[in-house]
Short mmCIF file of C-alpha atoms and ligand atoms in Angstrom, two decimals:
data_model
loop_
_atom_site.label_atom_id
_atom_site.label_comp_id
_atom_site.label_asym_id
_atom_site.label_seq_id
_atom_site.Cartn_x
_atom_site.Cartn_y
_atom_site.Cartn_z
CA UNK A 1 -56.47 51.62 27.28
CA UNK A 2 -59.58 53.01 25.89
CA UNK A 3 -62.68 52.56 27.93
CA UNK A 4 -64.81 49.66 26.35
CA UNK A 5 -68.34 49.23 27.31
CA UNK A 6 -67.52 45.73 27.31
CA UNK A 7 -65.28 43.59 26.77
CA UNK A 8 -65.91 39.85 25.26
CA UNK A 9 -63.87 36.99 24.90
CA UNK A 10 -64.10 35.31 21.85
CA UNK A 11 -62.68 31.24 21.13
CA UNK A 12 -62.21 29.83 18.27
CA UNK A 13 -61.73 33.30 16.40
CA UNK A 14 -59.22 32.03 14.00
CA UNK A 15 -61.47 29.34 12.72
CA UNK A 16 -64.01 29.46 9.84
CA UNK A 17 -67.13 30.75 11.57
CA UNK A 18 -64.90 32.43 14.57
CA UNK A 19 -62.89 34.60 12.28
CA UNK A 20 -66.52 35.85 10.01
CA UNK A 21 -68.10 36.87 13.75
CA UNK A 22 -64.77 38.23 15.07
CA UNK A 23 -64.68 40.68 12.11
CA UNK A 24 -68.46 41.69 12.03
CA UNK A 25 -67.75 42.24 15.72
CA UNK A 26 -64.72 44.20 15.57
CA UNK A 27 -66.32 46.83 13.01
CA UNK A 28 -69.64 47.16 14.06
CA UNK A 29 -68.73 47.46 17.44
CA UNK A 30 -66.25 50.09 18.28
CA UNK A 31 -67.09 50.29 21.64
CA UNK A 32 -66.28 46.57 22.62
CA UNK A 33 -63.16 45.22 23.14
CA UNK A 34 -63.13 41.49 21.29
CA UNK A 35 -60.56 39.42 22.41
CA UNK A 36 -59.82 36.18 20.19
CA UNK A 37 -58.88 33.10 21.81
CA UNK A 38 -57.61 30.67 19.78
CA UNK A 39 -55.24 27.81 20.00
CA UNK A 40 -54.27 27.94 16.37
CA UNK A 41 -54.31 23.96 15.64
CA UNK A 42 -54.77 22.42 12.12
CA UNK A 43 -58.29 24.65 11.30
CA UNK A 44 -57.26 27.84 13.28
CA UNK A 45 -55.57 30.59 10.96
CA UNK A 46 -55.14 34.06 11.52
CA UNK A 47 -54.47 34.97 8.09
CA UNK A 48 -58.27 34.75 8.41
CA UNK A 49 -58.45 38.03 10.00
CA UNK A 50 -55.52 40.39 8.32
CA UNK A 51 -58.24 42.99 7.71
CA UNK A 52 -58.62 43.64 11.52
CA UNK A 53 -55.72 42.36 13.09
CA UNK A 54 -54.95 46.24 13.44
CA UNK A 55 -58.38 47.96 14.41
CA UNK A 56 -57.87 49.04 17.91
CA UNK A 57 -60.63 47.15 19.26
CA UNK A 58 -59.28 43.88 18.12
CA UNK A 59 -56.76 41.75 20.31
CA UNK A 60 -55.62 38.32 19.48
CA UNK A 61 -54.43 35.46 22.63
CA UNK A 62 -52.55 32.05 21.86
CA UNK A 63 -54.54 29.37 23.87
CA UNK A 64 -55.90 26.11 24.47
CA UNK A 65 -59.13 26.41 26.21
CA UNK A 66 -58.47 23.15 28.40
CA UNK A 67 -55.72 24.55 29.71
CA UNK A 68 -56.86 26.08 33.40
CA UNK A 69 -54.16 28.42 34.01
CA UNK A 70 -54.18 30.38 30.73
CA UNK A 71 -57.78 30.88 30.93
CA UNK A 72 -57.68 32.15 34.23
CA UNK A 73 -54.75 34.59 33.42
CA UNK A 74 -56.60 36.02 30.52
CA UNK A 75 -59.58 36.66 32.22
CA UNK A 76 -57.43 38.12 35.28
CA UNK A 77 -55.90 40.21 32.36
CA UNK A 78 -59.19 41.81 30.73
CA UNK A 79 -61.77 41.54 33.54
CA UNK A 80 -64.48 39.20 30.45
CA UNK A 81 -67.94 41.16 30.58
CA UNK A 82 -68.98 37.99 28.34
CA UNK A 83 -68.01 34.76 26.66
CA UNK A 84 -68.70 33.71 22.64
CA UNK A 85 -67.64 30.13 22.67
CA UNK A 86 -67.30 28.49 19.56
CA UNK A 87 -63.72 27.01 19.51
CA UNK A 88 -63.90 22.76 18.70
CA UNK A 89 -62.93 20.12 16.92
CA UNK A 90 -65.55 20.41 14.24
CA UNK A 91 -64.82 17.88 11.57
CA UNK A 92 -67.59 14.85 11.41
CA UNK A 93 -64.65 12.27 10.03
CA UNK A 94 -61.82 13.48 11.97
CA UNK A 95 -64.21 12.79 15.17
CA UNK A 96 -64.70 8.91 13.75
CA UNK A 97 -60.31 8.97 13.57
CA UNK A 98 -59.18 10.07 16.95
CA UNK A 99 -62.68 10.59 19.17
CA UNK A 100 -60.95 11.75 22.52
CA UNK A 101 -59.47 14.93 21.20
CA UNK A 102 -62.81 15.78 20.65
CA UNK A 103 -64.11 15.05 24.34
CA UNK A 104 -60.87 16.98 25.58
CA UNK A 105 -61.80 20.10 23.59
CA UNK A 106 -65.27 20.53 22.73
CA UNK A 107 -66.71 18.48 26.58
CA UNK A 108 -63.52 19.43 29.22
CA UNK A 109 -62.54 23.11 27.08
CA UNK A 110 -66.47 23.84 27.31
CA UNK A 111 -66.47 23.05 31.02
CA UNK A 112 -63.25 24.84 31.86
CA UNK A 113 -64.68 27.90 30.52
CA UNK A 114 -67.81 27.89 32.73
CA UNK A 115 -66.11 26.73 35.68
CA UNK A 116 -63.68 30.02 35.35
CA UNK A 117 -66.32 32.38 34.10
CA UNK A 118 -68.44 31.69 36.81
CA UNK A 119 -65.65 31.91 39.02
CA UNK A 120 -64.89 35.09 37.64
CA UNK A 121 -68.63 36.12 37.86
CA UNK A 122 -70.09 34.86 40.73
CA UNK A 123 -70.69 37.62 42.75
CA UNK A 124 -72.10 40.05 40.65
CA UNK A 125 -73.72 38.02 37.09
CA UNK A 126 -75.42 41.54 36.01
CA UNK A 127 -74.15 41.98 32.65
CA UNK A 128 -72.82 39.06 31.91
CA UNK A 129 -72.88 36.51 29.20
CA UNK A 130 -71.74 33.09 28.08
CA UNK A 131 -72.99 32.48 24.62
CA UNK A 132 -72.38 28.97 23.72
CA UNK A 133 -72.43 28.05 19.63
CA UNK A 134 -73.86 24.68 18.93
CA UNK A 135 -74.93 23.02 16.09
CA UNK A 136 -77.77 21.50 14.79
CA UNK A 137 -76.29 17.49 14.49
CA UNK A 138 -76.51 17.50 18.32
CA UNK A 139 -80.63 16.18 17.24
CA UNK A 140 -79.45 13.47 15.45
CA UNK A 141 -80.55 12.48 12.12
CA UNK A 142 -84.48 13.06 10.46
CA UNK A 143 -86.18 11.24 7.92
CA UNK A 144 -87.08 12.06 4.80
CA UNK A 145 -89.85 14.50 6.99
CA UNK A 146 -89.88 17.22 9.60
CA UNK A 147 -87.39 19.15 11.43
CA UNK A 148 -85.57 20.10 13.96
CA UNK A 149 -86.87 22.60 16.69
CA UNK A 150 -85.85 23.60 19.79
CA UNK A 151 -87.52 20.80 21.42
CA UNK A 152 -86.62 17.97 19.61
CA UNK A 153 -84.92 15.88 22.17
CA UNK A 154 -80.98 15.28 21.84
CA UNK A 155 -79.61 12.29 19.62
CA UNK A 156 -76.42 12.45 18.55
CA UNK A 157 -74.67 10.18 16.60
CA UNK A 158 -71.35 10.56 15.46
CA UNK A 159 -68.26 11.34 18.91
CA UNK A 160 -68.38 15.10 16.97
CA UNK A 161 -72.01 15.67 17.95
CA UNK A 162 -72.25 13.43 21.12
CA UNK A 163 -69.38 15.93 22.22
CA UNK A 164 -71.42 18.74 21.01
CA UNK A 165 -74.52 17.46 22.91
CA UNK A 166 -72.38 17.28 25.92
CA UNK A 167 -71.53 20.32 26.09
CA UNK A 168 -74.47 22.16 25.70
CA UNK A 169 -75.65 19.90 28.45
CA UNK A 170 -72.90 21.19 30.53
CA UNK A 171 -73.91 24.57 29.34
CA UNK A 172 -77.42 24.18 30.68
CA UNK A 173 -76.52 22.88 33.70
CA UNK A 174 -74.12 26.08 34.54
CA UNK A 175 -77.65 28.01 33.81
CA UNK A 176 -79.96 25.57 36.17
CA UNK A 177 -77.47 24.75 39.02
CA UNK A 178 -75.79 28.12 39.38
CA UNK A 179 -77.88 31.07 37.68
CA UNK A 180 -75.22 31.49 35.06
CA UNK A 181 -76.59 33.77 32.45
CA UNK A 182 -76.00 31.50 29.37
CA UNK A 183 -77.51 31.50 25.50
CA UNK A 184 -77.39 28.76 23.10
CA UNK A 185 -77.64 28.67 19.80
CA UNK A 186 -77.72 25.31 17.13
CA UNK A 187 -76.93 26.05 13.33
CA UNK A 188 -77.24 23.97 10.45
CA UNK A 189 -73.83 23.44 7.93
CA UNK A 190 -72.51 26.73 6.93
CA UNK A 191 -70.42 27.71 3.56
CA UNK A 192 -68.98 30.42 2.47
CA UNK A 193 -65.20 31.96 2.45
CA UNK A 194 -61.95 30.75 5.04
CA UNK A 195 -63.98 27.03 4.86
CA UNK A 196 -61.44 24.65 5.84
CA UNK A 197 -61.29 22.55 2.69
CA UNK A 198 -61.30 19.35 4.68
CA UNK A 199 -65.43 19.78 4.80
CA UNK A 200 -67.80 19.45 1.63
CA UNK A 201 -68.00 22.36 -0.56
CA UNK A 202 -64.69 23.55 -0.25
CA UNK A 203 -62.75 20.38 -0.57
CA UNK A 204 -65.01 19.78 -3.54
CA UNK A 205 -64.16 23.20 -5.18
CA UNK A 206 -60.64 22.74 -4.48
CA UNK A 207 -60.76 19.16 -6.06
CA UNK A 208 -62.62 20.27 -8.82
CA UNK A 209 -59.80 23.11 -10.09
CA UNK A 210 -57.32 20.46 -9.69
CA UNK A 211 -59.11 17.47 -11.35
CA UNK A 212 -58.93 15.53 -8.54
CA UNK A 213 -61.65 12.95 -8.13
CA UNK A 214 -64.90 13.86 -5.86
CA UNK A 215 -65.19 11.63 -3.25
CA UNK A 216 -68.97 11.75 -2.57
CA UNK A 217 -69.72 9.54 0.32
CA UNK A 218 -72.38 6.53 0.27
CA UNK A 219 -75.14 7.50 -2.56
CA UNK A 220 -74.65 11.29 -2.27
CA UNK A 221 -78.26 11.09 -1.19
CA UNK A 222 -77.74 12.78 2.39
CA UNK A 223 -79.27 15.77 3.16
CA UNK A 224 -77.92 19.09 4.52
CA UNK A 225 -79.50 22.84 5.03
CA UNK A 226 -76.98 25.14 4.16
CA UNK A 227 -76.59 28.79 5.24
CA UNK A 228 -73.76 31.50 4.30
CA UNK A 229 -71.64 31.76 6.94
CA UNK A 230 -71.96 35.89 7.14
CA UNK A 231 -75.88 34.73 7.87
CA UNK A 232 -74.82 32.78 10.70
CA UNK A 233 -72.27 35.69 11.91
CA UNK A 234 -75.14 38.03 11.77
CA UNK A 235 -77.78 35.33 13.91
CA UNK A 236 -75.26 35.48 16.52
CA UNK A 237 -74.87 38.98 17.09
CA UNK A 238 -78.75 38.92 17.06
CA UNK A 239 -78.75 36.27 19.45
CA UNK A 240 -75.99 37.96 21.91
CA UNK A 241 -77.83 41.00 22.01
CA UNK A 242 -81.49 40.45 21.84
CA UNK A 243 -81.84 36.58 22.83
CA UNK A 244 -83.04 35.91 26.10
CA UNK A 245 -81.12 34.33 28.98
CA UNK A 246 -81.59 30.35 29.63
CA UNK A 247 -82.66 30.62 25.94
CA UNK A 248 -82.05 28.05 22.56
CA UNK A 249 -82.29 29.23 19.26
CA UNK A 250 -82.19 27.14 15.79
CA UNK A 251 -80.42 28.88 12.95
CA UNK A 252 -81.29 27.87 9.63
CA UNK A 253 -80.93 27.93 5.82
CA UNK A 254 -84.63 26.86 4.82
CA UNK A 255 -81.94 25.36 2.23
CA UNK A 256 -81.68 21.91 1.83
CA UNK A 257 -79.72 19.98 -0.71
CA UNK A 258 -78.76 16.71 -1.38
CA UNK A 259 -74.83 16.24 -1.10
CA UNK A 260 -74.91 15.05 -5.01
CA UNK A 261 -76.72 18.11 -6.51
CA UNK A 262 -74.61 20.48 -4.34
CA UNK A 263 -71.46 18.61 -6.06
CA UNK A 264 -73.36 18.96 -9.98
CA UNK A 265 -74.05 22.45 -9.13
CA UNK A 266 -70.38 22.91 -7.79
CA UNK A 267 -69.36 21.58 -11.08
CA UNK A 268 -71.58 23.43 -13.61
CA UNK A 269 -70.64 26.82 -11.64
CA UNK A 270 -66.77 25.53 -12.14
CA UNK A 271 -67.25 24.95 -15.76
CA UNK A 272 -68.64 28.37 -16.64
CA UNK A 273 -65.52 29.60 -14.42
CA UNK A 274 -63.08 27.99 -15.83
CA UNK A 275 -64.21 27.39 -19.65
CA UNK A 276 -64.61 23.78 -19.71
CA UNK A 277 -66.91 21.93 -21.59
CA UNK A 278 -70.47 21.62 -19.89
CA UNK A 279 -70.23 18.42 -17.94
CA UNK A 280 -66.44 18.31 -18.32
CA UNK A 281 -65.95 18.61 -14.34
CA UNK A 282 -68.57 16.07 -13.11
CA UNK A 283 -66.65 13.36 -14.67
CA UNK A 284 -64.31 13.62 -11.72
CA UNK A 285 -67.87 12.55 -9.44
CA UNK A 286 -66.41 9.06 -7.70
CA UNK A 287 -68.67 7.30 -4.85
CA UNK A 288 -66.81 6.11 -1.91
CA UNK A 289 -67.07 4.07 0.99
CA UNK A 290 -69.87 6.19 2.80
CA UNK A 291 -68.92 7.63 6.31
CA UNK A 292 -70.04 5.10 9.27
CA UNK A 293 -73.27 6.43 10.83
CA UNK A 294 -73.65 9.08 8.01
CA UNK A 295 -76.88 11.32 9.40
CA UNK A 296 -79.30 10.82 6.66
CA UNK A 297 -80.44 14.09 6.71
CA UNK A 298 -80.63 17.36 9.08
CA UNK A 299 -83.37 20.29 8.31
CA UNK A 300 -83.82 23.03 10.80
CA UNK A 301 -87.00 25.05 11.53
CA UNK A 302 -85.74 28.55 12.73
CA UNK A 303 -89.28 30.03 13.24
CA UNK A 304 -88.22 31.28 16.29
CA UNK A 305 -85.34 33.08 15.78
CA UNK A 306 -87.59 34.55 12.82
CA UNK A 307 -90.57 35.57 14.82
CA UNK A 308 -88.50 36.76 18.06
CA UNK A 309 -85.91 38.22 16.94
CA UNK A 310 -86.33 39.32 13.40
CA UNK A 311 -83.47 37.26 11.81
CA UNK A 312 -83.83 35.59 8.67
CA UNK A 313 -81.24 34.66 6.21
CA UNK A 314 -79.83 37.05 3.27
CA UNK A 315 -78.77 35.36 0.59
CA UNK A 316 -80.02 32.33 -1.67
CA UNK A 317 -77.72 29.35 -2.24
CA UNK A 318 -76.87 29.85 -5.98
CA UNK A 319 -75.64 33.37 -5.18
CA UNK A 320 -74.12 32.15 -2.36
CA UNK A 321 -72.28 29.15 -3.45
CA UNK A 322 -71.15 31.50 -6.85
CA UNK A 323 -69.68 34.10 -4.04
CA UNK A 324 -68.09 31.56 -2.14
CA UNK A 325 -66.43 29.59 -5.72
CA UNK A 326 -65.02 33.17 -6.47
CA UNK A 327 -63.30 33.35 -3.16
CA UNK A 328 -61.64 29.90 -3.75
CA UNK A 329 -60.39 31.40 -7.27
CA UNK A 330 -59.06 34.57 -6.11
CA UNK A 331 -57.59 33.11 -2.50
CA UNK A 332 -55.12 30.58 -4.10
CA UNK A 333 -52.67 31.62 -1.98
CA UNK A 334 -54.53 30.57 1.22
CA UNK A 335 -55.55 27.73 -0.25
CA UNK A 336 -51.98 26.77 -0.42
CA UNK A 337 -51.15 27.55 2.71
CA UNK A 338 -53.80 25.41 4.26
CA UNK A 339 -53.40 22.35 2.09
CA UNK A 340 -50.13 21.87 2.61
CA UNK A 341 -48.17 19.67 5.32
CA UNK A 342 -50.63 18.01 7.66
CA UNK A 343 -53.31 18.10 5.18
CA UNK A 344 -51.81 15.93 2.52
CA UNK A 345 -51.46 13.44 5.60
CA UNK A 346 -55.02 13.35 6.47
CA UNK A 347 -56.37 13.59 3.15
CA UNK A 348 -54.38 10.14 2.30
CA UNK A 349 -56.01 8.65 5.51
CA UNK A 350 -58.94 9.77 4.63
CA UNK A 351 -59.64 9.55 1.18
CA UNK A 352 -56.94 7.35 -0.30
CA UNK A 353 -55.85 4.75 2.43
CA UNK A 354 -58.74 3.87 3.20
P1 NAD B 1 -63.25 25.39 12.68
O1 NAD B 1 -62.76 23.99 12.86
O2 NAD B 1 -63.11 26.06 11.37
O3 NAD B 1 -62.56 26.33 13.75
C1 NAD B 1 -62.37 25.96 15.09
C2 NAD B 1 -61.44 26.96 15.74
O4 NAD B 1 -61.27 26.58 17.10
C3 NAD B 1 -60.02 26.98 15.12
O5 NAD B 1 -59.59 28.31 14.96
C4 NAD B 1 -59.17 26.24 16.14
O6 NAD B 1 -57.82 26.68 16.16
C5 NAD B 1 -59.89 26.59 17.43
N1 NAD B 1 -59.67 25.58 18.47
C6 NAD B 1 -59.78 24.23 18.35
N2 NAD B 1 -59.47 23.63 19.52
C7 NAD B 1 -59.16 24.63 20.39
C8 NAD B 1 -58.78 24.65 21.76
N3 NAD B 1 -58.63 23.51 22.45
N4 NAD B 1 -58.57 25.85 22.35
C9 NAD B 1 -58.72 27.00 21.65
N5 NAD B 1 -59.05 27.04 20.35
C10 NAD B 1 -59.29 25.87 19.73
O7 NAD B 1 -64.76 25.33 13.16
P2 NAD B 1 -66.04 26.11 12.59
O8 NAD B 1 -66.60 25.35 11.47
O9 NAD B 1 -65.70 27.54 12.43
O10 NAD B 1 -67.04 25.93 13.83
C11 NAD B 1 -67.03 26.86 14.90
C12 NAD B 1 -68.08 26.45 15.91
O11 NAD B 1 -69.36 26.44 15.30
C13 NAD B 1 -67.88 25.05 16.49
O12 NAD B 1 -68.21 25.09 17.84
C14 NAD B 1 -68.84 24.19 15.71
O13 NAD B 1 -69.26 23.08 16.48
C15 NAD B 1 -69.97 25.16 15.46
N6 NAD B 1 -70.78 24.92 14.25
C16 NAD B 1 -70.16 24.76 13.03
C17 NAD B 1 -70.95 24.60 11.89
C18 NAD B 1 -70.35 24.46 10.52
O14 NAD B 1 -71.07 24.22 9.55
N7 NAD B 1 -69.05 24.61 10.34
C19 NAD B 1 -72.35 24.60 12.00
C20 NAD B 1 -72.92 24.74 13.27
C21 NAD B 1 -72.13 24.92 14.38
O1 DAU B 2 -74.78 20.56 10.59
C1 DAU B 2 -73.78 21.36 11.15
C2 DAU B 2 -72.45 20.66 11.00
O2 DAU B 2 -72.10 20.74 9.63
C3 DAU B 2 -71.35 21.29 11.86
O3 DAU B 2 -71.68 21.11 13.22
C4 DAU B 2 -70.00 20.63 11.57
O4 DAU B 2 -68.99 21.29 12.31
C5 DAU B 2 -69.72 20.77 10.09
O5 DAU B 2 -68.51 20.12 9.77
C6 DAU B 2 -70.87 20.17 9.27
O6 DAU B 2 -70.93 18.73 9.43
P1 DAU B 2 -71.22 17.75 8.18
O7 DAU B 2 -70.69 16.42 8.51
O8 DAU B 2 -72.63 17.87 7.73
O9 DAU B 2 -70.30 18.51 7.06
P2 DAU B 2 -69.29 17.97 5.96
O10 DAU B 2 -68.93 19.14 5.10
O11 DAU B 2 -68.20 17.16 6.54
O12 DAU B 2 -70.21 16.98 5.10
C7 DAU B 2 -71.40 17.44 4.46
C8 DAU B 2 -72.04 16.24 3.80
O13 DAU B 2 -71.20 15.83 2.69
C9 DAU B 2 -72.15 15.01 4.69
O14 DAU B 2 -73.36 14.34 4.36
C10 DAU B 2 -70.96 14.14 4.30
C11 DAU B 2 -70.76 14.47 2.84
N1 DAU B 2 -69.36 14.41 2.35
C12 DAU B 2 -68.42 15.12 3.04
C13 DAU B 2 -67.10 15.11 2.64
C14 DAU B 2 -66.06 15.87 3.41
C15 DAU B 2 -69.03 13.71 1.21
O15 DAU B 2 -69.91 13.10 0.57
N2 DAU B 2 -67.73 13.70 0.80
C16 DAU B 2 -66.75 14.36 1.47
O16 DAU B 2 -65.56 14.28 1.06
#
């Protein structure tokens, strides 16, 4: 095998976010060995990554990161130098359906990964690393002022961020209690391609080409801050490399939007696309039954990661959201693939049954 200068487990590399920081990983990074961890379940895909499944530097392991055994085998296996944990259950509505899957993964997989790291590590911590991604709902929901920093106390609201909140506590506590060198990092909602269309913008796009109605929740009048998910991919190799141990960092769009002009921009953008008649595709805009405990509206202030470390997003929204339409369009294929089956089941629970 070739010799690495380290080598760094990876979870949830098959997912949305995973698979854009496995890839930025894998290329800039010749001299690392990135493993991928992933159990593959409803949001995990590795069609994600087909452009590196080859590169040398790239290996891919089936696995579930509750499960003790496995965990400890792989890191028997490739001797970890670090951990980038972002594998979860990370759907807001599937959280509200079936709440204990989410404690299993995102609270008990977050602790079974410390517990064996540490195990692993123990006795010499030099060089090690167990970088935790968070997000930013773990504050809870603002007004219509101020934001979230990284001392905003912890409010979550919905069983997807009180899991979330959980486990960075358990995160923190590996870091207090036993000197384990940990980083933590909370982002607001990302977009961009391989979005599981089950969240916002690409459900929404996908609805939209098939004139399917647009379920916007409540009064559409709920606030996110939206960054491009190669912005994110880029704050966390940032983070891993120049963030400081025992440290939190926000990561941020300085983008907010309210859900309903994200969905009339969605639709203008789809018009031009697809030669409809201005205002042809907001027609399909239908308010539902909102979601129960619906934050009202999440705004990060990532002045830190700005002043400490340099990062700052790339891209504005409108470019952004354009980039991220054209991937829908040309990736019909994966789209497909990912709406088929299971989704069709939870979409009707969802969106129609209900
Ligand atoms: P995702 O749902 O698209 O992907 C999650 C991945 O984790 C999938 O590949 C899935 O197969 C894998 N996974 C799930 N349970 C697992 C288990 N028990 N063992 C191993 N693998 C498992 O999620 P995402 O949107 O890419 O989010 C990734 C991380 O970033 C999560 O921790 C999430 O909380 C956090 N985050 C997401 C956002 C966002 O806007 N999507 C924003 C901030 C933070
Ligand atoms: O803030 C970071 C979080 O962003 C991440 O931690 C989560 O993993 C990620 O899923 C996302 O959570 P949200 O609940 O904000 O994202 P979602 O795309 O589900 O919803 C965005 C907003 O749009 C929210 O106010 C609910 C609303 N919405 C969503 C869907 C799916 C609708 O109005 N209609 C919909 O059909």
């Amino acid at each position: 095998m070739a010799n690495y200068s380290k080598t760094i487990m990876i979870t949830g590399g098959a997912g949305f976010i995973g698979s854009h920081v496995v890839r930025l990983f894998v290329n800039q990074y010749p001299q690392y060995h990135i493993v991928n961890l992933d159990a593959l379940t409803y949001a995990g895909n590795l069609a994600n990554l087909d452009d590196v499944k080859n590169a040398p530097n790239y290996s891919f392991e089936k696995g579930d990161i509750t499960d003790e055994a496995r965990i400890k085998a792989l890191f028997e296996q490739y001797k970890f130098d670090a951990v980038i944990h972002l594998a979860a259950e990370s759907h807001v509505d599937r959280s509200i359906m079936d709440p204990l899957a989410f404690v299993r993964t995102n609270v008990m997989g977050t602790a079974n990964l410390l517990h064996i790291s540490r195990s692993f590590w123990k006795d010499n911590l030099e060089g090690k690393l167990f970088y935790h991604v968070s997000t930013d709902e773990v504050y809870g929901s603002l007004g219509a002022e101020g934001f979230f920093t990284e001392e905003t106390p912890y409010d979550p609201r919905s069983p997807y961020s009180a899991s979330k909140a959980s486990s960075d506590h358990f995160v923190m506590a590996w870091y207090h209690t036993y000197d384990m060198p940990v980083i933590l990092s909370n982002c607001s909602n990302n977009y961009g391609s391989n979005h599981f269309p089950e969240k916002l913008i690409p459900l929404m796009i996908n609805n939209i080409l098939h004139n399917k109605p647009l379920p916007v929740y409540g009064k559409g009048e709920n606030v996110r801050d939206w960054l491009f998910v190669e912005d994110h991919a880029r704050a966390i190799d940032t983070i891993f490399h120049k963030g400081k141990v025992g440290g939190k960092y926000n990561i941020g769009g300085f983008n907010e939007w309210k859900n309903i002009d994200i969905v009339h921009l969605l639709c203008n953008v789809m018009d031009k696309k697809l030669g409809r008649a201005p205002g042809e595709s907001a027609k399909l805009i239908t308010y539902v039954k909102d979601r129960p405990g619906h934050d009202l509206r999440y705004a990060i202030d990532a002045t830190k990661l700005n002043k400490e470390l340099g990062w700052k997003p790339s891209l504005q929204f409108e470019e952004g959201l354009e980039k991220t339409v054209d991937w829908y369009l040309a990736h019909q294929d994966w789209v497909k693939a990912v709406t088929s089956g299971d989704y069709q089941k939870y979409y009707n629970e969802q969106y129609i049954q209900r």
